[in-house]
Amino acid sequence: MPEVIETEKLQVAYGEREVVLGIDMKITTGKVTAIVGPSGCGKTTFLRALNRLTDLTEKCRVHGSVKLDGEDVFTMDPVLLRRRVGMVFQDPNPFPMSVKDNVLYGVKAQGMRGSRELLEASLRKAVLWDEVSDRLNASALTLSGGQQQRLCIARCLAVAPEVILMDEPAGSLDPGATSQLEASILAMKGTYTVVIVTHDVQEARRVSDYTAFMLGGRVVEMGPTAELFETPANELTSDYLAGRLVTIAAATAV
Amino acid sequence: MSSTRATALSLPAVRRLSIDRLLAGAYVTTGLVAVTAALVALLENDAEMLAVPLLAAVTLVALANLAYRWFVLRKWDAGAIVVASLAVAGALILLALPEYLYGYEINGIIHRSIFAAPVLLVGGLPATSVGVQRLSGGTPSAQDLSRYPVLLVPIFIAFGAYTLLLVRLVSDGVGELSWDVLTHKYTETLEPTGFVYSAGLRTHILGTFMLIGLTSAISIGPGVGAGIFVSEFRNPFTHVVTFSTTMLRAISVFIIGVAAFSLVVDFAQDYPAGDPISDFIRGSYEDENGFQHAANGSFLTASIFLSFLVIPVIARATEEGLRSVPRKIREGSIALGATEGHGLLRILLPWAMPNIITGLLLGAAEAAGSVAILLFIAGTGQHGIGPLHEATSLSFAIFETKYGPKPFQDTMTQYQFTAALLLLIITLGLTAVALLIKGRFTARYRATLAGG
């Protein structure tokens, strides 16, 4: 099976604080990969290293390699990398402009003209078209939180990235908005590769094909979602998935 | 629940004894009357006659409180001692000094009673404060309430001072305001009988707008550029720029004026009138016989040096605006594969626009009001208006009515308040326009983001 992203011994540290301690991970093309783990396990930092958003943080050091279709991302132009690897953040962060301008922002940033077809297609893929088709020129800030988050997904899809990174995209949404968000993630399967970070294991189970469990900056276990949830090989994994407390002290023993 | 009980414990003492409440009421009444009198004293010259009787009343109320608490309640009343001593001290100051205070009457702007006002405040506020606290029963929120009068002091003082200045400015300025003085320029003409001078503010008004316009146009680019540089680019030069802009603010404006004169205008003196170098720097005018003369400094030169003051203001405002862009918005743009330049133009600068506009407004007001820079290069405004004409402005005209050439002083002194009033109107107009634009930008680009 082809891998679109492959990391090798990936380490990230903020100053003296090492957050990601060496991760080897292969992310399968066209599938949804979920990364679960308790707060502070380094999953968000790992995700941000994949499209080099870690560059924006001062004193952030990254070691190891990340390959996108076999190409080292750390020698690429970061702007080109981010056009191929998009990202959706935990808090909805629409730009203070109209719905339409939000969706076409990335396209225009690449110097292309955004078409009406692209606008509609992107909003449809994000399962938002029906709700906003009559107010494309309204400010994006008038949408609800859930709609804003799906708008951010549409905005990301409009650039046609190969990979979409999602950092706890349902983190600030209510259950109803979350299920709509999940619907839009499921709609992406096959066309896009999605890496989704979440601390909600049930969400991972619902949307993902592969799940990785992270603890203390390392991957404890990774495998097809059904397998991982039903027959976890590691005791820590089964504890975490069952909702029991797992500590980082336990992880260092792995 | 517990607060109700605390009130219940402390209140009966007051409620049962109506004399105590009466005395507290007297505190509040005399205190408030004294504070009101202080405000009146700021505006009315003879109101200080009220001060001593009012302070005496406050003292009497305090002494009555002291006596009642000591002889009836068997309690020591420190508050009354403080109130009484402040009032007595204030009254003594006012009684001892009046003849010396006449000396502070400069041009009639500073009133004698301006000394009575603070004394009345110092005497009246503690009385009000103590009274309010006694009346409301000494609970924690009552204590809070009793401090409000003290908080109001600076507000009253500022309010009083502004009112005084504005009333004075408007009342004295409006009197000489006429269509004639607005539409004519100040002129000196040589008649067979000698020089004839005629008053007018036209060049000064237009000159103020010219300085505002030219200075804004010159400053906005470098100012915003420096702000972007400091906020968005991290390298050793960032500190150099920050340091330089701070230094520019720290230099006395007067020094910049001297520099303008000696560096540039002096240099241009080697070139005759009519030479482009002289015209651009010194400005020029034609006399009634058609001869070209060099002026002291052109509007362009004045604006360039004024922009030394304005650029740091705009730079600082831009920097603050850019820094206030939420991190998640910046990251959102970058994560979409937008270059930093694109994000800057489409998101960051629109977001910072309200700050930039405020900075520009402050700068424009600076340009309109600055005298020190014009000191050596501006003129009386008799030579017309244009970028290469002799610089002048309303603020400079006000300065010249006191320190300018004798004929100008004699002709224009009566219009000094009119000029000040016009300057005030221009500045208020600028503020209003800036607030309007700012409001539109804020509504459009900074509406609250849902979800944090």
Short mmCIF file of N, CA, C and O in Angstrom, two decimals, chain A residues 48 51 53 56-58 79 82-83 85-87 89 91-97 105-106 108-109 141 148 155-156 159, chain B residues 234 327-329 331-340 342-344 346-347 351 444-452:
data_model
loop_
_atom_site.label_atom_id
_atom_site.label_comp_id
_atom_site.label_asym_id
_atom_site.label_seq_id
_atom_site.Cartn_x
_atom_site.Cartn_y
_atom_site.Cartn_z
N ARG A 48 2.13 19.23 13.66
CA ARG A 48 2.62 20.51 13.14
C ARG A 48 3.98 20.38 12.46
O ARG A 48 4.33 21.21 11.62
N ASN A 51 3.79 19.64 8.38
CA ASN A 51 3.79 20.69 7.35
C ASN A 51 4.64 21.88 7.78
O ASN A 51 4.45 23.00 7.31
N LEU A 53 4.80 23.72 10.36
CA LEU A 53 4.31 24.86 11.12
C LEU A 53 5.18 25.08 12.35
O LEU A 53 5.16 26.14 12.97
N LEU A 56 7.34 28.17 12.72
CA LEU A 56 6.85 29.46 13.19
C LEU A 56 7.15 29.68 14.66
O LEU A 56 7.05 30.80 15.16
N THR A 57 7.48 28.59 15.36
CA THR A 57 7.74 28.74 16.79
C THR A 57 9.22 28.94 17.00
O THR A 57 10.03 28.14 16.54
N GLU A 58 9.56 30.02 17.68
CA GLU A 58 10.97 30.26 17.95
C GLU A 58 11.51 29.18 18.88
O GLU A 58 10.78 28.67 19.72
N VAL A 79 6.36 27.04 1.74
CA VAL A 79 5.08 27.50 1.19
C VAL A 79 4.50 26.44 0.25
O VAL A 79 3.32 26.09 0.30
N ARG A 82 3.16 23.49 2.21
CA ARG A 82 1.86 23.71 2.87
C ARG A 82 0.72 23.75 1.86
O ARG A 82 -0.44 23.57 2.24
N ARG A 83 1.06 23.97 0.60
CA ARG A 83 0.00 23.87 -0.41
C ARG A 83 -0.35 22.41 -0.66
O ARG A 83 -1.45 22.10 -1.10
N VAL A 85 0.21 20.00 1.85
CA VAL A 85 -0.22 19.44 3.13
C VAL A 85 -0.99 20.54 3.88
O VAL A 85 -0.39 21.43 4.48
N GLY A 86 -2.30 20.50 3.82
CA GLY A 86 -3.11 21.53 4.46
C GLY A 86 -3.38 21.21 5.91
O GLY A 86 -3.02 20.15 6.41
N MET A 87 -3.99 22.18 6.60
CA MET A 87 -4.23 21.96 8.03
C MET A 87 -5.52 22.61 8.49
O MET A 87 -5.87 23.71 8.07
N PHE A 89 -7.39 23.62 12.17
CA PHE A 89 -6.94 23.80 13.54
C PHE A 89 -8.03 23.47 14.56
O PHE A 89 -9.19 23.29 14.22
N ASP A 91 -9.30 25.42 17.08
CA ASP A 91 -10.30 26.48 17.10
C ASP A 91 -10.62 26.87 15.66
O ASP A 91 -9.71 27.06 14.88
N PRO A 92 -11.89 27.02 15.34
CA PRO A 92 -12.20 27.53 14.00
C PRO A 92 -11.52 28.89 13.82
O PRO A 92 -11.59 29.73 14.71
N ASN A 93 -10.80 29.06 12.72
CA ASN A 93 -10.10 30.34 12.52
C ASN A 93 -10.40 30.93 11.16
O ASN A 93 -9.51 31.18 10.37
N PRO A 94 -11.70 31.17 10.87
CA PRO A 94 -12.01 31.82 9.59
C PRO A 94 -11.40 33.21 9.57
O PRO A 94 -11.24 33.84 10.61
N PHE A 95 -11.04 33.67 8.38
CA PHE A 95 -10.51 35.03 8.25
C PHE A 95 -11.67 36.01 8.32
O PHE A 95 -12.79 35.67 7.93
N PRO A 96 -11.41 37.22 8.79
CA PRO A 96 -12.50 38.20 8.87
C PRO A 96 -12.87 38.73 7.49
O PRO A 96 -12.62 39.88 7.17
N MET A 97 -13.44 37.87 6.67
CA MET A 97 -13.91 38.27 5.34
C MET A 97 -15.09 37.39 4.98
O MET A 97 -15.54 36.61 5.81
N TYR A 105 -9.41 31.91 -0.52
CA TYR A 105 -8.19 32.60 -0.07
C TYR A 105 -6.92 31.89 -0.54
O TYR A 105 -6.02 32.50 -1.12
N GLY A 106 -6.87 30.59 -0.27
CA GLY A 106 -5.66 29.83 -0.60
C GLY A 106 -5.40 29.80 -2.10
O GLY A 106 -4.26 29.88 -2.55
N LYS A 108 -6.36 32.06 -4.32
CA LYS A 108 -5.88 33.38 -4.75
C LYS A 108 -4.45 33.62 -4.28
O LYS A 108 -3.67 34.28 -4.96
N ALA A 109 -4.12 33.07 -3.13
CA ALA A 109 -2.75 33.23 -2.62
C ALA A 109 -1.75 32.56 -3.56
O ALA A 109 -0.58 32.92 -3.58
N LEU A 141 -17.72 35.35 9.93
CA LEU A 141 -17.83 35.39 11.39
C LEU A 141 -19.28 35.31 11.86
O LEU A 141 -19.54 35.19 13.04
N GLN A 148 -18.27 27.32 10.98
CA GLN A 148 -16.95 27.94 10.77
C GLN A 148 -15.89 26.86 10.58
O GLN A 148 -15.02 26.97 9.72
N ARG A 155 -12.08 25.58 2.97
CA ARG A 155 -11.00 26.47 2.59
C ARG A 155 -9.75 25.67 2.29
O ARG A 155 -9.00 25.95 1.35
N CYS A 156 -9.53 24.64 3.12
CA CYS A 156 -8.36 23.80 2.97
C CYS A 156 -8.50 22.93 1.71
O CYS A 156 -7.56 22.77 0.94
N VAL A 159 -7.71 24.26 -1.99
CA VAL A 159 -6.34 24.31 -2.49
C VAL A 159 -5.92 22.95 -3.05
O VAL A 159 -4.84 22.82 -3.61
N ARG B 234 12.21 39.27 11.98
CA ARG B 234 13.09 39.15 13.14
C ARG B 234 14.54 39.05 12.67
O ARG B 234 14.94 38.06 12.09
N ARG B 327 -2.88 34.73 16.73
CA ARG B 327 -1.93 33.77 16.19
C ARG B 327 -2.62 32.78 15.27
O ARG B 327 -2.10 32.37 14.24
N LYS B 328 -3.86 32.37 15.65
CA LYS B 328 -4.53 31.33 14.86
C LYS B 328 -4.89 31.84 13.46
O LYS B 328 -4.95 31.07 12.52
N ILE B 329 -5.11 33.17 13.35
CA ILE B 329 -5.40 33.73 12.04
C ILE B 329 -4.14 33.73 11.16
O ILE B 329 -4.16 33.36 9.99
N GLU B 331 -1.56 31.70 11.49
CA GLU B 331 -1.24 30.32 11.15
C GLU B 331 -2.18 29.80 10.08
O GLU B 331 -1.78 29.04 9.21
N GLY B 332 -3.45 30.23 10.17
CA GLY B 332 -4.43 29.80 9.18
C GLY B 332 -4.00 30.19 7.78
O GLY B 332 -4.09 29.40 6.84
N SER B 333 -3.51 31.41 7.65
CA SER B 333 -3.06 31.89 6.35
C SER B 333 -1.84 31.11 5.87
O SER B 333 -1.78 30.67 4.72
N ILE B 334 -0.90 30.92 6.77
CA ILE B 334 0.33 30.23 6.39
C ILE B 334 0.04 28.78 6.02
O ILE B 334 0.57 28.24 5.05
N ALA B 335 -0.86 28.13 6.79
CA ALA B 335 -1.16 26.72 6.55
C ALA B 335 -1.87 26.51 5.21
O ALA B 335 -1.94 25.40 4.72
N LEU B 336 -2.42 27.59 4.64
CA LEU B 336 -3.06 27.45 3.34
C LEU B 336 -2.06 27.62 2.19
O LEU B 336 -2.45 27.68 1.03
N GLY B 337 -0.80 27.74 2.54
CA GLY B 337 0.20 27.91 1.50
C GLY B 337 0.25 29.32 0.95
O GLY B 337 0.66 29.54 -0.18
N ALA B 338 -0.21 30.28 1.76
CA ALA B 338 -0.09 31.68 1.35
C ALA B 338 1.29 32.17 1.77
O ALA B 338 1.78 31.81 2.84
N THR B 339 1.91 33.00 0.93
CA THR B 339 3.18 33.57 1.33
C THR B 339 2.93 34.61 2.41
O THR B 339 1.80 35.08 2.58
N GLU B 340 3.99 34.96 3.15
CA GLU B 340 3.81 35.95 4.21
C GLU B 340 3.36 37.28 3.63
O GLU B 340 2.60 38.02 4.24
N HIS B 342 1.44 37.79 1.01
CA HIS B 342 0.01 37.74 0.70
C HIS B 342 -0.81 37.91 1.98
O HIS B 342 -1.76 38.70 2.03
N GLY B 343 -0.42 37.19 3.02
CA GLY B 343 -1.13 37.30 4.30
C GLY B 343 -1.06 38.72 4.84
O GLY B 343 -2.04 39.25 5.38
N LEU B 344 0.09 39.34 4.66
CA LEU B 344 0.28 40.71 5.15
C LEU B 344 -0.71 41.66 4.48
O LEU B 344 -1.38 42.45 5.14
N ARG B 346 -3.51 40.88 2.64
CA ARG B 346 -4.94 40.55 2.65
C ARG B 346 -5.52 40.47 4.06
O ARG B 346 -6.70 40.68 4.25
N ILE B 347 -4.68 40.12 5.04
CA ILE B 347 -5.24 39.90 6.38
C ILE B 347 -4.62 40.82 7.44
O ILE B 347 -5.32 41.53 8.14
N TRP B 351 -6.35 44.19 9.22
CA TRP B 351 -6.60 44.05 10.66
C TRP B 351 -5.96 45.20 11.42
O TRP B 351 -6.54 45.74 12.38
N ARG B 444 -15.58 45.59 10.01
CA ARG B 444 -15.39 44.70 8.88
C ARG B 444 -14.33 43.65 9.14
O ARG B 444 -14.48 42.49 8.76
N TYR B 445 -13.25 44.02 9.79
CA TYR B 445 -12.12 43.10 9.87
C TYR B 445 -11.85 42.55 11.25
O TYR B 445 -10.98 41.74 11.44
N ARG B 446 -12.57 43.03 12.25
CA ARG B 446 -12.19 42.58 13.58
C ARG B 446 -13.36 42.09 14.40
O ARG B 446 -13.28 42.04 15.61
N ALA B 447 -14.49 41.79 13.75
CA ALA B 447 -15.63 41.30 14.52
C ALA B 447 -15.16 40.11 15.35
O ALA B 447 -14.25 39.39 14.96
N THR B 448 -15.78 39.92 16.49
CA THR B 448 -15.33 38.87 17.39
C THR B 448 -15.38 37.52 16.70
O THR B 448 -16.33 37.19 16.02
N LEU B 449 -14.33 36.75 16.89
CA LEU B 449 -14.29 35.43 16.31
C LEU B 449 -14.98 34.46 17.26
O LEU B 449 -14.64 34.41 18.43
N ALA B 450 -15.93 33.69 16.74
CA ALA B 450 -16.59 32.70 17.59
C ALA B 450 -15.58 31.63 17.98
O ALA B 450 -14.62 31.38 17.27
N GLY B 451 -15.80 31.03 19.11
CA GLY B 451 -14.93 29.95 19.56
C GLY B 451 -13.59 30.46 20.02
O GLY B 451 -12.57 29.85 19.80
N GLY B 452 -13.56 31.63 20.66
CA GLY B 452 -12.32 32.14 21.23
C GLY B 452 -11.82 33.18 20.42
O GLY B 452 -11.26 33.65 19.70
#
